[in-house]
PDB file of N, CA and C in Angstrom:
ATOM      1  N   MET A   1      12.803 -20.694 -38.682  1.00 85.00           N
ATOM      2  CA  MET A   1      13.620 -21.635 -39.409  1.00 85.00           C
ATOM      3  C   MET A   1      14.300 -20.940 -40.591  1.00 85.00           C
ATOM      4  N   GLN A   2      13.538 -20.118 -41.312  1.00 85.00           N
ATOM      5  CA  GLN A   2      14.101 -19.454 -42.480  1.00 85.00           C
ATOM      6  C   GLN A   2      15.245 -18.530 -42.074  1.00 85.00           C
ATOM      7  N   GLU A   3      15.068 -17.807 -40.978  1.00 91.00           N
ATOM      8  CA  GLU A   3      16.112 -16.893 -40.512  1.00 91.00           C
ATOM      9  C   GLU A   3      17.394 -17.646 -40.160  1.00 91.00           C
ATOM     10  N   LEU A   4      17.252 -18.856 -39.658  1.00 90.00           N
ATOM     11  CA  LEU A   4      18.400 -19.688 -39.306  1.00 90.00           C
ATOM     12  C   LEU A   4      18.914 -20.499 -40.491  1.00 90.00           C
ATOM     13  N   ARG A   5      18.240 -20.396 -41.628  1.00 86.00           N
ATOM     14  CA  ARG A   5      18.594 -21.116 -42.863  1.00 86.00           C
ATOM     15  C   ARG A   5      18.510 -22.627 -42.691  1.00 86.00           C
ATOM     16  N   ILE A   6      17.506 -23.045 -41.943  1.00 92.00           N
ATOM     17  CA  ILE A   6      17.240 -24.471 -41.761  1.00 92.00           C
ATOM     18  C   ILE A   6      16.158 -24.870 -42.753  1.00 92.00           C
ATOM     19  N   LEU A   7      16.457 -25.867 -43.569  1.00 89.00           N
ATOM     20  CA  LEU A   7      15.490 -26.371 -44.535  1.00 89.00           C
ATOM     21  C   LEU A   7      14.617 -27.423 -43.861  1.00 89.00           C
ATOM     22  N   VAL A   8      13.347 -27.453 -44.230  1.00 91.00           N
ATOM     23  CA  VAL A   8      12.397 -28.399 -43.651  1.00 91.00           C
ATOM     24  C   VAL A   8      11.744 -29.192 -44.776  1.00 91.00           C
ATOM     25  N   ASP A   9      11.735 -30.496 -44.644  1.00 89.00           N
ATOM     26  CA  ASP A   9      11.009 -31.363 -45.564  1.00 89.00           C
ATOM     27  C   ASP A   9      10.090 -32.218 -44.697  1.00 89.00           C
ATOM     28  N   TYR A  10       8.913 -32.541 -45.202  1.00 89.00           N
ATOM     29  CA  TYR A  10       7.968 -33.290 -44.373  1.00 89.00           C
ATOM     30  C   TYR A  10       7.059 -34.145 -45.242  1.00 89.00           C
ATOM     31  N   ASP A  11       6.432 -35.098 -44.589  1.00 88.00           N
ATOM     32  CA  ASP A  11       5.390 -35.907 -45.213  1.00 88.00           C
ATOM     33  C   ASP A  11       4.330 -36.169 -44.142  1.00 88.00           C
ATOM     34  N   ASP A  12       3.409 -37.075 -44.422  1.00 91.00           N
ATOM     35  CA  ASP A  12       2.322 -37.350 -43.477  1.00 91.00           C
ATOM     36  C   ASP A  12       2.808 -37.944 -42.152  1.00 91.00           C
ATOM     37  N   ASN A  13       3.994 -38.541 -42.150  1.00 92.00           N
ATOM     38  CA  ASN A  13       4.486 -39.229 -40.958  1.00 92.00           C
ATOM     39  C   ASN A  13       5.430 -38.407 -40.090  1.00 92.00           C
ATOM     40  N   GLY A  14       6.133 -37.454 -40.671  1.00 94.00           N
ATOM     41  CA  GLY A  14       7.115 -36.718 -39.887  1.00 94.00           C
ATOM     42  C   GLY A  14       7.800 -35.638 -40.696  1.00 94.00           C
ATOM     43  N   TYR A  15       8.949 -35.196 -40.182  1.00 94.00           N
ATOM     44  CA  TYR A  15       9.669 -34.112 -40.844  1.00 94.00           C
ATOM     45  C   TYR A  15      11.173 -34.335 -40.741  1.00 94.00           C
ATOM     46  N   LEU A  16      11.887 -33.569 -41.552  1.00 92.00           N
ATOM     47  CA  LEU A  16      13.335 -33.605 -41.593  1.00 92.00           C
ATOM     48  C   LEU A  16      13.823 -32.162 -41.553  1.00 92.00           C
ATOM     49  N   LEU A  17      14.784 -31.875 -40.689  1.00 93.00           N
ATOM     50  CA  LEU A  17      15.430 -30.568 -40.633  1.00 93.00           C
ATOM     51  C   LEU A  17      16.823 -30.729 -41.225  1.00 93.00           C
ATOM     52  N   GLN A  18      17.232 -29.766 -42.041  1.00 92.00           N
ATOM     53  CA  GLN A  18      18.475 -29.906 -42.784  1.00 92.00           C
ATOM     54  C   GLN A  18      19.165 -28.546 -42.844  1.00 92.00           C
ATOM     55  N   ILE A  19      20.462 -28.523 -42.528  1.00 90.00           N
ATOM     56  CA  ILE A  19      21.241 -27.291 -42.604  1.00 90.00           C
ATOM     57  C   ILE A  19      22.634 -27.643 -43.121  1.00 90.00           C
ATOM     58  N   PHE A  20      23.250 -26.701 -43.817  1.00 88.00           N
ATOM     59  CA  PHE A  20      24.571 -26.895 -44.403  1.00 88.00           C
ATOM     60  C   PHE A  20      25.520 -25.823 -43.885  1.00 88.00           C
ATOM     61  N   THR A  21      26.781 -26.199 -43.679  1.00 88.00           N
ATOM     62  CA  THR A  21      27.780 -25.211 -43.297  1.00 88.00           C
ATOM     63  C   THR A  21      28.255 -24.468 -44.536  1.00 88.00           C
ATOM     64  N   LYS A  22      28.933 -23.380 -44.312  1.00 84.00           N
ATOM     65  CA  LYS A  22      29.659 -22.734 -45.400  1.00 84.00           C
ATOM     66  C   LYS A  22      30.844 -23.641 -45.713  1.00 84.00           C
ATOM     67  N   PRO A  23      31.480 -23.461 -46.874  1.00 83.00           N
ATOM     68  CA  PRO A  23      32.646 -24.298 -47.189  1.00 83.00           C
ATOM     69  C   PRO A  23      33.680 -24.252 -46.062  1.00 83.00           C
ATOM     70  N   VAL A  24      34.285 -25.395 -45.781  1.00 88.00           N
ATOM     71  CA  VAL A  24      35.228 -25.492 -44.672  1.00 88.00           C
ATOM     72  C   VAL A  24      36.687 -25.420 -45.123  1.00 88.00           C
ATOM     73  N   GLN A  25      36.925 -25.209 -46.410  1.00 86.00           N
ATOM     74  CA  GLN A  25      38.273 -25.058 -46.947  1.00 86.00           C
ATOM     75  C   GLN A  25      38.308 -23.829 -47.843  1.00 86.00           C
ATOM     76  N   ASP A  26      39.503 -23.523 -48.342  1.00 83.00           N
ATOM     77  CA  ASP A  26      39.651 -22.374 -49.240  1.00 83.00           C
ATOM     78  C   ASP A  26      38.790 -22.528 -50.492  1.00 83.00           C
ATOM     79  N   ARG A  27      38.808 -23.733 -51.051  1.00 80.00           N
ATOM     80  CA  ARG A  27      37.973 -23.992 -52.227  1.00 80.00           C
ATOM     81  C   ARG A  27      36.584 -24.378 -51.745  1.00 80.00           C
ATOM     82  N   PRO A  28      35.549 -23.874 -52.396  1.00 76.00           N
ATOM     83  CA  PRO A  28      34.173 -24.140 -51.923  1.00 76.00           C
ATOM     84  C   PRO A  28      33.642 -25.501 -52.356  1.00 76.00           C
ATOM     85  N   THR A  29      34.418 -26.541 -52.086  1.00 78.00           N
ATOM     86  CA  THR A  29      34.018 -27.875 -52.535  1.00 78.00           C
ATOM     87  C   THR A  29      33.671 -28.821 -51.392  1.00 78.00           C
ATOM     88  N   LEU A  30      33.965 -28.431 -50.160  1.00 84.00           N
ATOM     89  CA  LEU A  30      33.679 -29.300 -49.024  1.00 84.00           C
ATOM     90  C   LEU A  30      32.861 -28.530 -47.996  1.00 84.00           C
ATOM     91  N   PHE A  31      31.708 -29.078 -47.677  1.00 85.00           N
ATOM     92  CA  PHE A  31      30.853 -28.492 -46.652  1.00 85.00           C
ATOM     93  C   PHE A  31      30.227 -29.637 -45.868  1.00 85.00           C
ATOM     94  N   LEU A  32      29.641 -29.311 -44.735  1.00 90.00           N
ATOM     95  CA  LEU A  32      29.004 -30.328 -43.905  1.00 90.00           C
ATOM     96  C   LEU A  32      27.493 -30.146 -43.925  1.00 90.00           C
ATOM     97  N   GLU A  33      26.796 -31.254 -43.809  1.00 88.00           N
ATOM     98  CA  GLU A  33      25.337 -31.255 -43.771  1.00 88.00           C
ATOM     99  C   GLU A  33      24.909 -31.874 -42.443  1.00 88.00           C
ATOM    100  N   VAL A  34      23.990 -31.215 -41.760  1.00 93.00           N
ATOM    101  CA  VAL A  34      23.450 -31.741 -40.512  1.00 93.00           C
ATOM    102  C   VAL A  34      21.965 -32.009 -40.733  1.00 93.00           C
ATOM    103  N   ILE A  35      21.530 -33.217 -40.384  1.00 90.00           N
ATOM    104  CA  ILE A  35      20.135 -33.616 -40.577  1.00 90.00           C
ATOM    105  C   ILE A  35      19.566 -34.096 -39.246  1.00 90.00           C
ATOM    106  N   GLN A  36      18.362 -33.659 -38.952  1.00 93.00           N
ATOM    107  CA  GLN A  36      17.608 -34.191 -37.817  1.00 93.00           C
ATOM    108  C   GLN A  36      16.295 -34.725 -38.361  1.00 93.00           C
ATOM    109  N   ARG A  37      15.982 -35.957 -38.029  1.00 92.00           N
ATOM    110  CA  ARG A  37      14.758 -36.595 -38.518  1.00 92.00           C
ATOM    111  C   ARG A  37      13.785 -36.835 -37.371  1.00 92.00           C
ATOM    112  N   ASN A  38      12.509 -36.705 -37.681  1.00 94.00           N
ATOM    113  CA  ASN A  38      11.441 -37.072 -36.754  1.00 94.00           C
ATOM    114  C   ASN A  38      10.434 -37.887 -37.561  1.00 94.00           C
ATOM    115  N   ASN A  39      10.579 -39.215 -37.526  1.00 94.00           N
ATOM    116  CA  ASN A  39       9.709 -40.128 -38.291  1.00 94.00           C
ATOM    117  C   ASN A  39       9.691 -39.818 -39.779  1.00 94.00           C
ATOM    118  N   HIS A  40      10.805 -39.369 -40.311  1.00 86.00           N
ATOM    119  CA  HIS A  40      10.901 -39.056 -41.743  1.00 86.00           C
ATOM    120  C   HIS A  40      12.049 -39.876 -42.307  1.00 86.00           C
ATOM    121  N   PHE A  41      11.795 -40.591 -43.391  1.00 81.00           N
ATOM    122  CA  PHE A  41      12.800 -41.490 -43.933  1.00 81.00           C
ATOM    123  C   PHE A  41      13.326 -41.053 -45.285  1.00 81.00           C
ATOM    124  N   GLY A  42      12.918 -39.872 -45.753  1.00 77.00           N
ATOM    125  CA  GLY A  42      13.408 -39.351 -47.023  1.00 77.00           C
ATOM    126  C   GLY A  42      14.768 -38.690 -46.865  1.00 77.00           C
ATOM    127  N   PHE A  43      15.234 -38.098 -47.959  1.00 75.00           N
ATOM    128  CA  PHE A  43      16.548 -37.463 -47.967  1.00 75.00           C
ATOM    129  C   PHE A  43      16.464 -35.973 -48.271  1.00 75.00           C
ATOM    130  N   GLY A  44      15.359 -35.336 -47.957  1.00 75.00           N
ATOM    131  CA  GLY A  44      15.234 -33.900 -48.177  1.00 75.00           C
ATOM    132  C   GLY A  44      14.976 -33.525 -49.619  1.00 75.00           C
ATOM    133  N   ALA A  45      14.330 -34.402 -50.379  1.00 76.00           N
ATOM    134  CA  ALA A  45      14.069 -34.124 -51.792  1.00 76.00           C
ATOM    135  C   ALA A  45      13.292 -32.828 -51.972  1.00 76.00           C
ATOM    136  N   GLY A  46      12.431 -32.504 -51.019  1.00 74.00           N
ATOM    137  CA  GLY A  46      11.665 -31.265 -51.108  1.00 74.00           C
ATOM    138  C   GLY A  46      12.524 -30.031 -50.926  1.00 74.00           C
ATOM    139  N   ASN A  47      13.753 -30.201 -50.446  1.00 77.00           N
ATOM    140  CA  ASN A  47      14.657 -29.072 -50.224  1.00 77.00           C
ATOM    141  C   ASN A  47      15.620 -28.848 -51.374  1.00 77.00           C
ATOM    142  N   PHE A  48      15.592 -29.707 -52.379  1.00 76.00           N
ATOM    143  CA  PHE A  48      16.586 -29.638 -53.443  1.00 76.00           C
ATOM    144  C   PHE A  48      16.589 -28.283 -54.137  1.00 76.00           C
ATOM    145  N   LYS A  49      15.420 -27.756 -54.463  1.00 80.00           N
ATOM    146  CA  LYS A  49      15.354 -26.475 -55.169  1.00 80.00           C
ATOM    147  C   LYS A  49      15.979 -25.367 -54.328  1.00 80.00           C
ATOM    148  N   SER A  50      15.665 -25.316 -53.041  1.00 78.00           N
ATOM    149  CA  SER A  50      16.234 -24.293 -52.159  1.00 78.00           C
ATOM    150  C   SER A  50      17.749 -24.436 -52.060  1.00 78.00           C
ATOM    151  N   LEU A  51      18.233 -25.660 -51.951  1.00 76.00           N
ATOM    152  CA  LEU A  51      19.668 -25.899 -51.878  1.00 76.00           C
ATOM    153  C   LEU A  51      20.354 -25.449 -53.161  1.00 76.00           C
ATOM    154  N   PHE A  52      19.787 -25.801 -54.308  1.00 77.00           N
ATOM    155  CA  PHE A  52      20.369 -25.423 -55.591  1.00 77.00           C
ATOM    156  C   PHE A  52      20.404 -23.904 -55.743  1.00 77.00           C
ATOM    157  N   GLU A  53      19.332 -23.224 -55.341  1.00 81.00           N
ATOM    158  CA  GLU A  53      19.296 -21.760 -55.419  1.00 81.00           C
ATOM    159  C   GLU A  53      20.351 -21.136 -54.510  1.00 81.00           C
ATOM    160  N   ALA A  54      20.576 -21.715 -53.342  1.00 78.00           N
ATOM    161  CA  ALA A  54      21.608 -21.202 -52.433  1.00 78.00           C
ATOM    162  C   ALA A  54      22.997 -21.378 -53.033  1.00 78.00           C
ATOM    163  N   ILE A  55      23.237 -22.513 -53.684  1.00 77.00           N
ATOM    164  CA  ILE A  55      24.524 -22.744 -54.346  1.00 77.00           C
ATOM    165  C   ILE A  55      24.728 -21.726 -55.455  1.00 77.00           C
ATOM    166  N   GLU A  56      23.695 -21.481 -56.258  1.00 81.00           N
ATOM    167  CA  GLU A  56      23.796 -20.485 -57.327  1.00 81.00           C
ATOM    168  C   GLU A  56      24.072 -19.095 -56.767  1.00 81.00           C
ATOM    169  N   LYS A  57      23.413 -18.738 -55.682  1.00 82.00           N
ATOM    170  CA  LYS A  57      23.620 -17.427 -55.060  1.00 82.00           C
ATOM    171  C   LYS A  57      25.071 -17.284 -54.596  1.00 82.00           C
ATOM    172  N   ASP A  58      25.617 -18.337 -53.996  1.00 80.00           N
ATOM    173  CA  ASP A  58      27.006 -18.319 -53.553  1.00 80.00           C
ATOM    174  C   ASP A  58      27.958 -18.206 -54.741  1.00 80.00           C
ATOM    175  N   GLN A  59      27.691 -18.955 -55.810  1.00 79.00           N
ATOM    176  CA  GLN A  59      28.534 -18.878 -57.004  1.00 79.00           C
ATOM    177  C   GLN A  59      28.474 -17.487 -57.621  1.00 79.00           C
ATOM    178  N   ASP A  60      27.305 -16.896 -57.652  1.00 82.00           N
ATOM    179  CA  ASP A  60      27.153 -15.551 -58.196  1.00 82.00           C
ATOM    180  C   ASP A  60      27.952 -14.549 -57.365  1.00 82.00           C
ATOM    181  N   ALA A  61      27.910 -14.683 -56.041  1.00 83.00           N
ATOM    182  CA  ALA A  61      28.654 -13.773 -55.163  1.00 83.00           C
ATOM    183  C   ALA A  61      30.160 -13.896 -55.383  1.00 83.00           C
ATOM    184  N   ARG A  62      30.632 -15.099 -55.752  1.00 79.00           N
ATOM    185  CA  ARG A  62      32.054 -15.314 -56.020  1.00 79.00           C
ATOM    186  C   ARG A  62      32.418 -15.014 -57.468  1.00 79.00           C
ATOM    187  N   GLY A  63      31.432 -14.679 -58.299  1.00 78.00           N
ATOM    188  CA  GLY A  63      31.700 -14.399 -59.709  1.00 78.00           C
ATOM    189  C   GLY A  63      31.866 -15.642 -60.548  1.00 78.00           C
ATOM    190  N   ASN A  64      31.364 -16.778 -60.090  1.00 76.00           N
ATOM    191  CA  ASN A  64      31.517 -18.049 -60.806  1.00 76.00           C
ATOM    192  C   ASN A  64      30.254 -18.517 -61.503  1.00 76.00           C
ATOM    193  N   LEU A  65      29.204 -17.726 -61.477  1.00 71.00           N
ATOM    194  CA  LEU A  65      27.948 -18.148 -62.089  1.00 71.00           C
ATOM    195  C   LEU A  65      27.850 -17.545 -63.477  1.00 71.00           C
ATOM    196  N   THR A  66      27.616 -18.388 -64.467  1.00 71.00           N
ATOM    197  CA  THR A  66      27.461 -17.931 -65.839  1.00 71.00           C
ATOM    198  C   THR A  66      26.067 -18.288 -66.313  1.00 71.00           C
ATOM    199  N   VAL A  67      25.352 -17.298 -66.783  1.00 68.00           N
ATOM    200  CA  VAL A  67      24.029 -17.535 -67.348  1.00 68.00           C
ATOM    201  C   VAL A  67      24.222 -17.843 -68.822  1.00 68.00           C
ATOM    202  N   LEU A  68      23.714 -19.000 -69.252  1.00 67.00           N
ATOM    203  CA  LEU A  68      23.845 -19.375 -70.655  1.00 67.00           C
ATOM    204  C   LEU A  68      22.796 -18.659 -71.486  1.00 67.00           C
ATOM    205  N   THR A  69      23.262 -18.004 -72.503  1.00 68.00           N
ATOM    206  CA  THR A  69      22.386 -17.346 -73.468  1.00 68.00           C
ATOM    207  C   THR A  69      22.760 -17.876 -74.840  1.00 68.00           C
ATOM    208  N   PRO A  70      21.951 -17.627 -75.864  1.00 67.00           N
ATOM    209  CA  PRO A  70      22.323 -18.098 -77.202  1.00 67.00           C
ATOM    210  C   PRO A  70      23.695 -17.586 -77.643  1.00 67.00           C
ATOM    211  N   GLU A  71      24.112 -16.419 -77.142  1.00 66.00           N
ATOM    212  CA  GLU A  71      25.392 -15.848 -77.550  1.00 66.00           C
ATOM    213  C   GLU A  71      26.590 -16.558 -76.913  1.00 66.00           C
ATOM    214  N   ASN A  72      26.452 -17.009 -75.664  1.00 58.00           N
ATOM    215  CA  ASN A  72      27.614 -17.605 -74.998  1.00 58.00           C
ATOM    216  C   ASN A  72      27.462 -19.099 -74.732  1.00 58.00           C
ATOM    217  N   GLN A  73      26.449 -19.714 -75.275  1.00 60.00           N
ATOM    218  CA  GLN A  73      26.234 -21.142 -75.056  1.00 60.00           C
ATOM    219  C   GLN A  73      27.398 -21.929 -75.645  1.00 60.00           C
ATOM    220  N   GLY A  74      27.874 -22.860 -74.903  1.00 59.00           N
ATOM    221  CA  GLY A  74      28.981 -23.679 -75.370  1.00 59.00           C
ATOM    222  C   GLY A  74      30.344 -23.116 -75.012  1.00 59.00           C
ATOM    223  N   VAL A  75      30.407 -21.906 -74.463  1.00 58.00           N
ATOM    224  CA  VAL A  75      31.681 -21.344 -74.038  1.00 58.00           C
ATOM    225  C   VAL A  75      32.061 -22.012 -72.722  1.00 58.00           C
ATOM    226  N   PRO A  76      33.228 -22.658 -72.667  1.00 53.00           N
ATOM    227  CA  PRO A  76      33.587 -23.350 -71.433  1.00 53.00           C
ATOM    228  C   PRO A  76      33.760 -22.381 -70.270  1.00 53.00           C
ATOM    229  N   LYS A  77      33.344 -22.814 -69.111  1.00 55.00           N
ATOM    230  CA  LYS A  77      33.474 -22.014 -67.891  1.00 55.00           C
ATOM    231  C   LYS A  77      34.074 -22.917 -66.824  1.00 55.00           C
ATOM    232  N   ALA A  78      35.189 -22.491 -66.250  1.00 52.00           N
ATOM    233  CA  ALA A  78      35.812 -23.266 -65.180  1.00 52.00           C
ATOM    234  C   ALA A  78      35.094 -22.974 -63.879  1.00 52.00           C
ATOM    235  N   PHE A  79      34.718 -24.015 -63.173  1.00 48.00           N
ATOM    236  CA  PHE A  79      34.086 -23.844 -61.866  1.00 48.00           C
ATOM    237  C   PHE A  79      35.148 -24.044 -60.805  1.00 48.00           C
ATOM    238  N   TYR A  80      35.252 -23.125 -59.914  1.00 42.00           N
ATOM    239  CA  TYR A  80      36.259 -23.164 -58.864  1.00 42.00           C
ATOM    240  C   TYR A  80      35.601 -23.176 -57.523  1.00 42.00           C
TER     241      TYR A  80
END
């Protein structure tokens, strides 16, 4: 699953498989999400951290990630 970048969330009753496409337009603002459920009624809350880290990694690769430090805090950064 990890090699295929499929996120898994589960509880006592079932599981949820979740995968996201790369952006489908020039601007990285539109992507698709595919979900498969097996007796799971949540929304992948257990996957939020992994999803957020993947977004940060993509932003860093594009040069759009800014780490806030005391020196640059409050400096506006345009997200593209």
